[in-house]
Short mmCIF file of C-alpha atoms in Angstrom, two decimals:
data_model
loop_
_atom_site.label_atom_id
_atom_site.label_comp_id
_atom_site.label_asym_id
_atom_site.label_seq_id
_atom_site.Cartn_x
_atom_site.Cartn_y
_atom_site.Cartn_z
CA MET P 5 76.16 118.86 83.07
CA PHE P 6 75.71 115.14 81.84
CA THR P 7 76.38 113.74 78.42
CA PRO P 8 73.44 112.12 76.47
CA GLU P 9 74.90 108.73 77.30
CA MET P 10 75.11 109.54 81.00
CA LEU P 11 71.56 110.73 80.99
CA LYS P 12 70.36 107.49 79.44
CA SER P 13 72.11 105.65 82.39
CA VAL P 14 70.42 108.05 84.78
CA GLU P 15 66.97 107.01 83.44
CA LYS P 16 67.87 103.43 84.28
CA VAL P 17 68.90 104.46 87.85
CA GLU P 18 65.61 106.22 88.27
CA ALA P 19 63.63 103.32 86.82
CA THR P 20 65.06 100.85 89.33
CA ARG P 21 65.08 103.14 92.41
CA GLU P 22 61.64 102.00 93.83
CA GLU P 23 62.46 98.31 93.63
CA ARG P 24 65.88 99.03 95.27
CA MET P 25 64.34 100.96 98.27
CA GLY P 26 64.74 98.75 101.33
CA LEU P 27 66.43 95.95 99.43
CA GLU P 28 70.21 96.51 99.99
CA PRO P 29 72.43 93.81 98.49
CA GLU P 30 73.67 91.18 101.07
CA ARG P 31 77.06 91.88 102.65
CA MET P 32 79.99 89.67 101.21
CA THR P 33 81.47 86.68 102.99
CA ALA P 34 85.01 86.90 104.33
CA ASP P 35 86.28 84.78 101.43
CA GLU P 36 84.44 86.89 98.82
CA LYS P 37 86.09 90.00 100.30
CA ASP P 38 89.55 88.52 100.16
CA ALA P 39 89.07 87.30 96.69
CA LEU P 40 87.78 90.66 95.54
CA LEU P 41 90.60 92.67 97.23
CA LYS P 42 93.32 90.40 95.67
CA ALA P 43 91.93 90.78 92.29
CA TYR P 44 91.14 94.52 92.17
CA HIS P 45 92.55 96.55 95.10
CA PRO P 46 95.72 98.62 94.15
CA ASP P 47 97.52 97.44 97.16
CA TYR P 48 97.70 94.01 95.44
CA LYS P 49 99.12 95.30 92.13
CA GLU P 50 102.80 94.29 92.05
CA ASP P 51 103.74 96.73 89.50
CA GLY P 52 102.83 99.61 91.67
CA PHE P 53 105.49 98.77 94.25
CA THR P 54 109.38 98.66 94.59
CA THR P 55 111.70 97.10 97.20
CA ILE P 56 113.41 99.22 99.75
CA LYS P 57 117.09 98.92 99.33
CA ILE P 58 118.45 100.29 102.54
CA GLY P 59 117.55 101.14 106.07
CA PRO P 60 115.35 99.34 108.82
CA ASN P 61 112.89 98.08 106.26
CA LYS P 62 115.34 96.84 103.66
CA GLY P 63 113.85 94.11 101.43
CA GLN P 64 110.28 95.16 102.13
CA LYS P 65 107.94 96.52 99.52
CA VAL P 66 106.74 100.11 99.41
CA PRO P 67 104.76 102.18 96.76
CA SER P 68 107.03 103.06 93.98
CA GLU P 69 106.59 106.76 94.41
CA LEU P 70 107.43 106.54 98.07
CA GLY P 71 110.31 104.34 97.32
CA HIS P 72 111.88 106.92 95.01
CA LEU P 73 111.83 109.37 97.77
CA LEU P 74 113.35 106.95 100.25
CA HIS P 75 116.03 106.25 97.76
CA SER P 76 116.74 110.01 97.14
CA ASN P 77 119.43 112.05 99.07
CA SER P 78 118.94 114.74 101.67
CA ARG P 79 118.44 118.24 100.60
CA LEU P 80 121.28 119.12 103.03
CA LEU P 81 124.12 116.96 101.67
CA ASN P 82 125.81 119.85 99.85
CA GLU P 83 124.65 122.59 102.23
CA HIS P 84 126.60 124.01 105.06
CA ILE P 85 124.30 124.09 108.20
CA ASP P 86 125.77 125.78 111.30
CA LEU P 87 124.27 123.75 114.10
CA ASN P 88 125.74 126.00 116.64
CA LYS P 89 123.66 128.89 115.50
CA ILE P 90 120.29 128.13 117.08
CA ASP P 91 117.32 130.04 115.66
CA TYR P 92 114.70 128.32 117.93
CA ASP P 93 115.21 126.59 121.19
CA VAL P 94 112.14 124.82 122.71
CA ASP P 95 111.14 121.89 124.95
CA VAL P 96 108.84 120.41 122.27
CA LEU P 97 109.02 120.87 118.54
CA ILE P 98 106.04 119.86 116.71
CA ILE P 99 106.46 119.36 112.94
CA GLY P 100 102.95 119.62 111.24
CA GLY P 101 100.08 122.05 111.94
CA GLY P 102 97.05 119.74 111.42
CA GLY P 103 94.81 118.10 113.95
CA ALA P 104 97.41 115.88 115.50
CA GLY P 105 100.01 118.65 115.74
CA ALA P 106 97.60 121.19 117.21
CA SER P 107 96.26 118.61 119.79
CA ALA P 108 99.80 117.79 120.81
CA ALA P 109 100.70 121.56 121.11
CA ILE P 110 97.67 122.25 123.39
CA GLU P 111 98.44 119.35 125.71
CA ALA P 112 102.24 120.13 125.85
CA ASN P 113 101.44 123.74 126.60
CA GLU P 114 98.82 122.70 129.29
CA ALA P 115 101.67 120.65 130.94
CA GLY P 116 103.93 123.77 131.10
CA ALA P 117 106.34 122.93 128.25
CA ASN P 118 107.83 125.48 125.93
CA VAL P 119 106.35 124.28 122.66
CA MET P 120 106.50 125.44 119.05
CA ILE P 121 104.62 124.29 115.95
CA VAL P 122 106.41 124.48 112.53
CA THR P 123 104.34 123.96 109.31
CA LYS P 124 105.14 124.25 105.67
CA LEU P 125 101.84 125.87 104.85
CA ARG P 126 99.44 127.53 107.43
CA ILE P 127 98.18 126.03 110.54
CA GLY P 128 95.18 123.95 109.48
CA ASP P 129 96.29 123.31 106.00
CA ALA P 130 95.99 119.61 106.54
CA ASN P 131 94.01 116.52 105.77
CA THR P 132 92.18 117.23 108.97
CA MET P 133 90.38 120.01 107.05
CA MET P 134 89.38 117.57 104.31
CA ALA P 135 87.65 114.97 106.59
CA GLU P 136 83.88 115.33 106.31
CA GLY P 137 81.81 112.44 107.66
CA GLY P 138 82.49 112.20 111.28
CA ILE P 139 84.57 110.82 114.27
CA GLN P 140 83.89 107.57 115.99
CA ALA P 141 83.43 107.01 119.80
CA ALA P 142 81.54 104.30 121.66
CA ASP P 143 79.70 106.56 124.16
CA LYS P 144 76.13 105.44 123.71
CA GLU P 145 74.33 102.89 125.98
CA ASN P 146 74.06 100.15 123.29
CA ASP P 147 77.78 100.41 122.46
CA SER P 148 81.17 99.92 124.12
CA PRO P 149 84.92 100.37 123.36
CA VAL P 150 85.11 96.55 123.07
CA GLN P 151 82.67 96.55 120.35
CA HIS P 152 84.46 99.58 118.69
CA TYR P 153 87.72 97.51 118.93
CA ILE P 154 86.19 94.38 117.39
CA ASP P 155 84.87 96.44 114.45
CA ALA P 156 88.11 98.35 113.82
CA PHE P 157 90.40 95.10 114.37
CA GLY P 158 88.38 93.17 111.80
CA GLY P 159 88.02 96.06 109.37
CA GLY P 160 91.96 96.40 109.44
CA HIS P 161 92.32 92.73 108.59
CA PHE P 162 93.35 91.88 112.15
CA ALA P 163 96.65 93.61 111.63
CA ALA P 164 96.36 96.62 113.95
CA ARG P 165 98.75 96.66 116.89
CA PRO P 166 96.64 95.88 119.73
CA GLU P 167 98.23 98.31 122.27
CA LEU P 168 97.57 101.19 119.74
CA LEU P 169 94.09 100.23 118.83
CA LYS P 170 93.08 99.71 122.48
CA ARG P 171 94.25 103.13 123.32
CA LEU P 172 92.24 104.47 120.30
CA VAL P 173 88.91 103.04 121.32
CA MET P 174 89.36 103.34 125.17
CA GLU P 175 90.10 107.03 124.91
CA ALA P 176 87.49 107.92 122.30
CA PRO P 177 84.77 108.95 124.54
CA ASP P 178 86.90 111.33 126.54
CA SER P 179 88.23 112.77 123.22
CA ILE P 180 84.60 113.67 122.19
CA LYS P 181 84.11 115.24 125.63
CA TRP P 182 87.36 117.22 125.26
CA LEU P 183 86.36 118.48 121.79
CA ASN P 184 82.93 119.38 122.92
CA SER P 185 84.38 121.35 125.89
CA LEU P 186 86.58 123.32 123.41
CA GLY P 187 83.60 124.33 121.54
CA VAL P 188 83.28 121.93 118.61
CA GLU P 189 79.74 122.15 117.30
CA PHE P 190 78.66 118.50 117.06
CA ASP P 191 75.19 117.68 115.62
CA LYS P 192 72.77 117.30 118.60
CA ASP P 193 69.03 116.68 118.96
CA ARG P 194 66.70 118.96 120.86
CA GLU P 195 67.58 117.47 124.14
CA GLY P 196 71.20 118.07 123.56
CA THR P 197 72.18 114.41 122.80
CA MET P 198 74.79 114.00 120.10
CA VAL P 199 73.33 112.51 116.89
CA THR P 200 75.24 109.45 115.81
CA THR P 201 75.26 107.37 112.46
CA HIS P 202 76.65 104.28 110.99
CA GLY P 203 79.89 104.15 108.97
CA GLY P 204 81.22 101.40 106.66
CA GLY P 205 82.18 98.41 108.82
CA THR P 206 80.58 99.66 112.04
CA SER P 207 78.08 97.46 113.97
CA ARG P 208 76.79 100.43 115.99
CA LYS P 209 75.87 104.02 115.22
CA ARG P 210 78.95 105.79 116.79
CA MET P 211 79.82 108.32 114.25
CA HIS P 212 79.73 111.86 115.73
CA ALA P 213 79.59 114.66 113.02
CA CYS P 214 79.28 118.36 112.40
CA LYS P 215 77.11 118.24 109.38
CA ASP P 216 79.52 117.08 106.57
CA TYR P 217 82.48 119.37 107.63
CA THR P 218 83.44 117.63 110.86
CA GLY P 219 87.12 117.87 110.20
CA ALA P 220 86.91 121.50 109.35
CA GLU P 221 85.05 122.33 112.45
CA ILE P 222 87.44 120.26 114.70
CA MET P 223 90.39 122.14 113.08
CA ARG P 224 88.77 125.59 113.45
CA THR P 225 88.35 124.86 117.10
CA LEU P 226 91.95 123.52 117.69
CA ARG P 227 93.46 126.33 115.74
CA ASP P 228 91.54 128.89 117.80
CA GLU P 229 92.75 127.10 120.98
CA VAL P 230 96.42 127.19 119.86
CA GLN P 231 96.12 130.94 118.93
CA ASN P 232 94.27 131.66 122.35
CA ARG P 233 97.12 130.05 124.19
CA ARG P 234 99.71 132.18 122.17
CA ILE P 235 101.59 129.01 121.23
CA PRO P 236 104.21 129.97 118.57
CA VAL P 237 103.43 128.71 115.17
CA VAL P 238 106.06 129.19 112.31
CA GLU P 239 104.20 128.97 108.98
CA PHE P 240 105.45 128.47 105.43
CA THR P 241 108.46 126.77 106.88
CA SER P 242 109.28 123.00 106.31
CA ALA P 243 111.27 120.70 108.41
CA VAL P 244 113.68 119.06 106.01
CA GLU P 245 115.89 116.87 108.33
CA LEU P 246 115.76 115.81 111.96
CA ILE P 247 118.68 116.68 114.07
CA LYS P 248 120.36 114.24 116.51
CA ASP P 249 122.81 114.77 119.31
CA ASP P 250 125.92 112.78 120.03
CA LYS P 251 123.87 110.46 122.24
CA GLY P 252 121.68 109.45 119.32
CA GLN P 253 118.65 111.34 120.71
CA ALA P 254 116.27 113.43 118.39
CA ALA P 255 117.37 117.02 119.22
CA GLY P 256 115.42 119.14 116.79
CA ALA P 257 115.23 119.82 113.03
CA VAL P 258 116.64 121.83 110.27
CA LEU P 259 113.90 124.01 108.84
CA LEU P 260 113.57 125.66 105.40
CA ASN P 261 111.85 129.06 105.00
CA MET P 262 109.65 128.32 101.96
CA GLU P 263 109.58 132.00 100.96
CA THR P 264 113.17 133.03 101.34
CA GLY P 265 115.00 129.67 100.97
CA ASP P 266 116.97 130.22 104.15
CA TYR P 267 117.72 127.24 106.49
CA LEU P 268 117.12 127.60 110.23
CA VAL P 269 117.94 125.37 113.20
CA ALA P 270 115.40 124.39 115.75
CA ARG P 271 116.86 122.72 118.87
CA ALA P 272 114.32 120.72 120.93
CA LYS P 273 114.34 118.21 123.88
CA THR P 274 111.62 116.25 122.24
CA VAL P 275 110.27 116.20 118.71
CA ILE P 276 106.81 115.15 117.43
CA ILE P 277 106.37 114.30 113.78
CA ALA P 278 102.76 115.15 112.76
CA THR P 279 103.32 115.67 109.02
CA GLY P 280 100.12 113.76 107.82
CA GLY P 281 99.73 111.75 104.64
CA ALA P 282 101.12 111.13 101.19
CA GLY P 283 98.22 111.53 98.79
CA ARG P 284 99.97 114.24 96.59
CA LEU P 285 102.44 111.40 95.65
CA HIS P 286 99.57 110.14 93.51
CA TYR P 287 100.36 106.40 93.86
CA GLN P 288 99.48 104.52 90.69
CA ASN P 289 98.31 107.70 89.08
CA PHE P 290 95.15 107.84 91.28
CA PRO P 291 93.60 111.20 91.94
CA THR P 292 93.59 112.31 95.57
CA SER P 293 91.32 113.96 98.18
CA ASN P 294 94.43 115.07 100.21
CA HIS P 295 95.46 118.63 100.77
CA TYR P 296 98.33 120.20 98.63
CA GLY P 297 101.05 119.47 101.33
CA ALA P 298 100.50 115.79 101.79
CA THR P 299 103.84 114.51 100.49
CA ALA P 300 105.05 112.04 103.20
CA ASP P 301 107.77 114.33 104.61
CA GLY P 302 107.70 112.87 107.92
CA LEU P 303 108.11 109.35 106.75
CA ILE P 304 111.24 110.36 104.74
CA MET P 305 112.82 112.32 107.69
CA GLY P 306 112.03 109.64 110.22
CA TYR P 307 113.21 106.80 108.02
CA ARG P 308 116.47 108.50 107.15
CA ALA P 309 117.16 109.17 110.87
CA GLY P 310 116.67 105.40 111.49
CA ALA P 311 113.01 105.00 112.54
CA PRO P 312 111.36 101.91 110.96
CA LEU P 313 108.16 102.00 108.94
CA LEU P 314 105.13 99.69 109.52
CA TYR P 315 102.61 98.72 106.77
CA GLN P 316 104.12 101.18 104.44
CA ASP P 317 102.67 99.09 101.56
CA THR P 318 99.02 99.70 102.45
CA ILE P 319 97.04 102.63 101.20
CA GLN P 320 93.45 103.58 101.66
CA TYR P 321 91.61 104.40 98.36
CA HIS P 322 88.40 106.00 99.47
CA PRO P 323 85.67 104.24 97.24
CA THR P 324 83.70 107.50 96.54
CA GLY P 325 85.92 110.26 95.16
CA VAL P 326 84.32 112.51 92.64
CA ALA P 327 84.51 110.92 89.14
CA TYR P 328 82.75 113.86 87.34
CA PRO P 329 82.86 116.87 86.74
CA ALA P 330 86.52 117.38 85.98
CA GLN P 331 86.82 120.54 88.17
CA ILE P 332 86.50 118.56 91.38
CA TYR P 333 87.85 115.12 90.08
CA GLY P 334 89.24 113.10 93.06
CA ALA P 335 87.48 115.25 95.72
CA LEU P 336 85.97 113.31 98.68
CA VAL P 337 82.35 112.32 98.68
CA THR P 338 81.94 111.40 102.35
CA GLU P 339 80.84 107.97 103.42
CA LYS P 340 78.12 109.81 105.32
CA VAL P 341 76.30 110.10 102.05
CA ARG P 342 76.00 106.25 102.03
CA SER P 343 75.23 106.02 105.68
CA LEU P 344 72.20 108.23 104.98
CA GLY P 345 70.88 105.88 102.33
CA ALA P 346 72.60 106.43 98.92
CA MET P 347 73.28 103.17 97.03
CA LEU P 348 76.23 102.31 94.63
CA VAL P 349 74.65 101.59 91.36
CA ASN P 350 76.14 100.67 88.05
CA VAL P 351 75.39 101.90 84.41
CA ASP P 352 72.28 99.67 84.14
CA GLY P 353 70.78 100.78 87.41
CA GLU P 354 71.87 97.76 89.36
CA ALA P 355 72.87 98.03 93.09
CA PHE P 356 76.00 95.88 92.90
CA MET P 357 77.27 95.82 96.43
CA HIS P 358 76.15 96.68 99.93
CA PRO P 359 76.78 100.49 100.41
CA LEU P 360 78.50 100.14 103.71
CA GLU P 361 81.22 97.59 103.13
CA THR P 362 84.55 98.62 104.51
CA ARG P 363 86.50 101.11 102.33
CA ASP P 364 88.87 98.76 100.71
CA VAL P 365 86.17 96.31 99.70
CA ALA P 366 83.92 98.94 98.43
CA ALA P 367 86.86 100.47 96.35
CA ALA P 368 87.83 97.14 94.92
CA GLY P 369 84.17 96.43 94.06
CA ILE P 370 83.75 99.77 92.13
CA ILE P 371 87.06 99.06 90.23
CA ARG P 372 85.87 95.61 89.25
CA GLU P 373 82.50 97.05 88.11
CA CYS P 374 84.38 99.58 85.97
CA THR P 375 86.82 97.10 84.47
CA ASP P 376 86.16 93.34 84.08
CA ARG P 377 82.23 93.65 84.32
CA HIS P 378 82.21 96.69 81.98
CA LYS P 379 79.41 98.13 83.95
CA GLY P 380 80.90 101.58 84.67
CA VAL P 381 79.42 104.81 83.43
CA THR P 382 81.66 106.45 80.85
CA THR P 383 82.29 110.21 81.25
CA PRO P 384 84.37 112.68 79.24
CA ILE P 385 87.29 112.20 81.68
CA GLY P 386 87.00 108.41 82.70
CA THR P 387 84.63 106.07 84.30
CA GLY P 388 82.71 105.83 87.47
CA VAL P 389 79.61 104.40 89.09
CA TRP P 390 76.48 106.21 90.33
CA LEU P 391 75.90 107.02 93.97
CA ASP P 392 72.13 107.25 94.11
CA THR P 393 71.75 110.31 96.27
CA PRO P 394 68.01 110.99 95.70
CA MET P 395 67.40 107.88 97.75
CA ILE P 396 68.47 109.94 100.94
CA GLU P 397 65.39 112.19 100.58
CA ARG P 398 63.12 109.20 99.88
CA ILE P 399 64.28 107.70 103.01
CA GLY P 400 64.85 110.70 105.31
CA GLY P 401 62.37 113.08 103.87
CA GLU P 402 62.70 116.25 101.91
CA GLY P 403 65.46 118.53 103.24
CA THR P 404 67.71 115.68 104.61
CA ILE P 405 70.51 116.37 102.29
CA GLU P 406 70.63 120.12 102.92
CA LYS P 407 70.46 119.47 106.66
CA ARG P 408 72.84 116.73 107.05
CA ILE P 409 75.38 117.09 104.16
CA PRO P 410 75.10 120.76 103.20
CA ALA P 411 78.77 121.18 101.98
CA MET P 412 78.35 118.17 99.57
CA LEU P 413 75.23 119.82 98.21
CA ARG P 414 76.87 123.16 97.72
CA MET P 415 79.95 121.55 96.03
CA TYR P 416 77.82 119.94 93.41
CA MET P 417 75.48 122.84 92.94
CA ASN P 418 78.50 124.90 91.88
CA TYR P 419 78.49 122.71 88.77
CA ASP P 420 74.75 122.72 88.25
CA ILE P 421 74.27 119.14 89.70
CA ASP P 422 71.53 118.95 92.13
CA MET P 423 72.23 115.69 94.12
CA ARG P 424 68.69 115.86 95.60
CA LYS P 425 67.29 115.11 92.07
CA LEU P 426 70.23 113.41 90.26
CA PRO P 427 72.77 110.81 91.19
CA ILE P 428 76.40 111.71 91.36
CA LEU P 429 79.39 109.78 89.83
CA VAL P 430 82.14 108.44 91.94
CA TYR P 431 85.26 106.32 91.66
CA PRO P 432 88.06 105.47 94.20
CA THR P 433 90.52 108.37 95.22
CA LEU P 434 93.75 108.20 97.04
CA HIS P 435 92.60 109.12 100.61
CA TYR P 436 94.74 107.82 103.54
CA GLN P 437 98.05 106.46 104.38
CA ASN P 438 97.44 103.25 106.46
CA GLY P 439 101.12 102.72 107.09
CA GLY P 440 103.65 105.05 108.57
CA LEU P 441 106.39 105.39 111.36
CA GLU P 442 106.35 102.58 113.90
CA ILE P 443 105.53 103.69 117.51
CA GLY P 444 104.83 102.08 120.89
CA GLY P 445 101.69 102.70 122.93
CA ASP P 446 103.33 105.78 124.46
CA GLY P 447 103.77 107.41 121.11
CA PHE P 448 107.56 107.22 120.91
CA THR P 449 109.48 105.70 117.97
CA LYS P 450 111.23 102.46 119.19
CA SER P 451 114.60 103.26 117.83
CA ILE P 452 115.20 107.06 118.35
CA SER P 453 114.97 108.49 121.80
CA ASN P 454 112.84 111.47 122.39
CA LEU P 455 111.01 111.22 118.87
CA LEU P 456 107.26 110.83 118.80
CA VAL P 457 104.80 110.49 116.00
CA ALA P 458 101.06 111.31 115.88
CA GLY P 459 98.37 111.29 113.32
CA GLU P 460 98.47 109.96 109.73
CA ALA P 461 102.23 109.61 109.85
CA VAL P 462 101.84 106.67 112.30
CA GLY P 463 101.66 103.03 111.12
CA GLY P 464 99.78 100.27 113.00
CA ILE P 465 96.82 101.94 114.63
CA HIS P 466 94.35 100.90 111.99
CA GLY P 467 96.02 97.78 110.56
CA ARG P 468 95.78 97.46 106.82
CA ASN P 469 92.54 99.24 106.42
CA ARG P 470 91.02 102.15 108.37
CA LEU P 471 87.21 102.50 109.18
CA MET P 472 85.52 105.78 108.57
CA GLY P 473 85.79 108.27 111.54
CA ASN P 474 88.86 106.64 113.13
CA SER P 475 91.33 108.99 111.70
CA LEU P 476 89.78 112.08 113.17
CA LEU P 477 89.83 110.04 116.46
CA ASP P 478 93.40 109.03 116.10
CA ILE P 479 94.75 112.48 115.66
CA ILE P 480 93.07 113.48 118.85
CA VAL P 481 93.84 110.47 120.96
CA PHE P 482 97.46 110.16 119.81
CA GLY P 483 98.05 113.86 119.27
CA ARG P 484 96.96 114.66 122.97
CA ASN P 485 99.03 111.75 124.31
CA ALA P 486 102.12 112.73 122.26
CA GLY P 487 101.91 116.33 123.70
CA LYS P 488 101.63 115.12 127.27
CA ALA P 489 104.50 112.47 126.81
CA ALA P 490 106.83 114.96 125.06
CA ALA P 491 106.30 117.55 127.75
CA SER P 492 106.93 115.02 130.46
CA ARG P 493 110.13 113.64 128.81
CA ALA P 494 111.43 117.13 128.01
CA LYS P 495 111.85 117.60 131.82
CA GLU P 496 114.39 114.98 131.99
CA ILE P 497 116.47 115.52 128.89
CA LYS P 498 119.76 116.94 128.61
CA LEU P 499 121.02 117.40 125.09
CA GLY P 500 124.45 116.75 123.76
CA SER P 501 126.20 118.32 120.80
CA LEU P 502 124.05 118.47 117.63
CA ASN P 503 124.95 116.72 114.36
CA LEU P 504 123.50 115.57 111.07
CA ASP P 505 125.74 112.57 110.76
CA HIS P 506 122.85 110.19 109.88
CA ILE P 507 122.28 111.97 106.52
CA TYR P 508 125.83 111.24 105.40
CA ARG P 509 125.58 107.61 106.59
CA TYR P 510 122.36 107.27 104.58
CA ALA P 511 123.91 108.60 101.45
CA GLU P 512 126.80 106.15 101.82
CA GLU P 513 124.28 103.35 102.26
CA LEU P 514 122.49 104.44 99.05
CA LYS P 515 125.75 104.46 97.14
CA ALA P 516 126.76 101.04 98.39
CA ALA P 517 123.35 99.67 97.39
CA GLY P 518 123.44 101.18 93.89
CA ALA P 519 120.56 103.45 94.54
CA GLU P 520 122.21 106.74 93.93
CA SER P 521 119.90 109.51 92.65
CA ASP P 522 120.16 113.12 91.56
CA ASP P 523 116.76 113.81 93.25
CA VAL P 524 116.39 115.05 96.76
CA SER P 525 113.80 114.45 99.49
CA PRO P 526 111.57 115.24 101.31
CA LEU P 527 109.60 116.49 98.35
CA LEU P 528 107.80 119.11 100.31
CA LEU P 529 105.38 120.13 97.53
CA PRO P 530 103.88 118.06 94.66
CA LYS P 531 105.47 118.52 91.22
CA TYR P 532 102.65 119.53 88.71
CA ALA P 533 104.50 121.63 86.25
CA ARG P 534 105.67 119.65 83.18
CA HIS P 535 109.31 120.42 83.41
CA GLN P 536 109.65 120.95 87.15
CA ARG P 537 112.72 119.10 88.67
#
C-alpha cells in the first residue's frame, strides 16, 4: 500500500481535516491564474513544441509529437491502391466508433442515408468510455444556456468559436432528453428529477451523471442503438487516408484491415471524421487517461488533405490522474470526486487551492506544488498531492462514495486502498485534445467539400480549455448534427473520379521544406515496444 513516508504525510492530512472542513481556499483572481498557467502549465513549455513546416497551419506551433506525425509521409506513398475497385459504397462514411461517430450514425440512419461506421478497434473503444463525471446541460429553473455559455467561454479563455459554443449550450437540454429517451440511466431522485452537481468552473449545478461511469453508460446506449438499427460497423479497420474526387470533394477513405494488412476502398458522398483524441502520443512524456487508440489519426488525415487545424497547441491535462499505485498510473480520477467535497492537499496537510478551479489552473497548481514549492508527496514512482477523499463521507454521510462514485471506489479497492478511509494520490494526466480540425457551425470543414468533423477531433468548441462535462455534451450535439447534415448533403452529391493526388503533393511539400522522414503516419497504435518502428 503506502510507504512509511507516505503514511507520515497521511497523518498530517488527517490531523488538519477538521479545520479544513467548510473552509475552502479562496478562488484565484484572473491575474493569479494567468501567472500560474504561464509558469507551470505544459502548454507554455516552449521545448514541448515544434513549428509546422507545411500546409494550412505552416509557421504555427504544435506539440512536438504531433508535429512529427504531420511531417511524416503517407502510408500509401509506395502502395498501389486501385481506386476503381470499390469495396464499400455508401452515402455517409463515419470514421470512428466512439460517442460522436455513433451519434452521427444514428441520426444519418434516421434521415434515411446509407451509412457505415469504420473503426480501428471495436465500436465503443473510445475516450467516451473513459469519461466518468458527467455531461453538462442547463435544464434547471435556476440555470440557462446563457449562463452555461458564460461559464464555458470564460473557462476556455474567451477563445471558443462563438457559433460553435452557442450551438453546444443551446442544444444541450435536448441532448439530455434524447439520451434519456434512448435509455441512458441518469441519476435521479425519488420523484424522477435528474440529480445535478457542480464541476470545475461552473456557476450552477448542471452536471448530469450516471454514478461515475457516465461515458460508459452513454456509449452502451449508443452502441445498442447502432446495433438495433443494423447500421454496418467495420471493426479492426483503420482509415489511413481520405480519398478526394477530381472536383476536390471528400469522396471516401482508404481503409487498412488491422488483422490481414489488406487495403480497402470506401467510396462515400460525405465523410465524417470522428476519430477522437491524441493522448497516446504522450505529449511531454505525460501519462494519459485515454484509450489505446487515441493517436490523432483524424487530424493527420484531415490536415494532409488540406483541412486547417485550430488551437492545435492547446492540450488539457486533467489535474487528477492517478499518481500511485503504478498499476493504474495516469488513470482518470473524475472531477466529481472534488465536486462531492474532496480537497487537494499537499504533503503537510495544507489545502493549497480551491478544489474546483478550472482544469488547466488546477493542473498548473499541482505541478507548482510538486516542483517549486517542494510540497509534493514522494512515491516509489514519482510525486503527487493528496485528494482527501474521506472528506466526502464527512460532508455527505456514510455511504456517499459507494453510492455516487462506485467505480472509483472499486478501482482503488483492487489495490487495497480504501478511499473512504485514506486519501488518494493524484498528478496531472494527459486527458483531452482542446484543438483539432477547424469546422463551421454546420460541422463541415471550411476547405474540403463534404468533409465533416465531430467530437474530440474538432478544434474551437471549447477554446483553449474545456470545462468538465462539455466533452460528453459536444460528442452528442456535434455528432448528431454531423449525421443530419451529412445525410442531407449526400442527397445532392455526384462524385467524380477518385484520386489520392493530395498525398503526393504533400510529400513534395515535405521534401521542399527539408522535412523528409522515413516515418509514416497516421500512427494508428501507440509504440510501446522498445525497438518498434
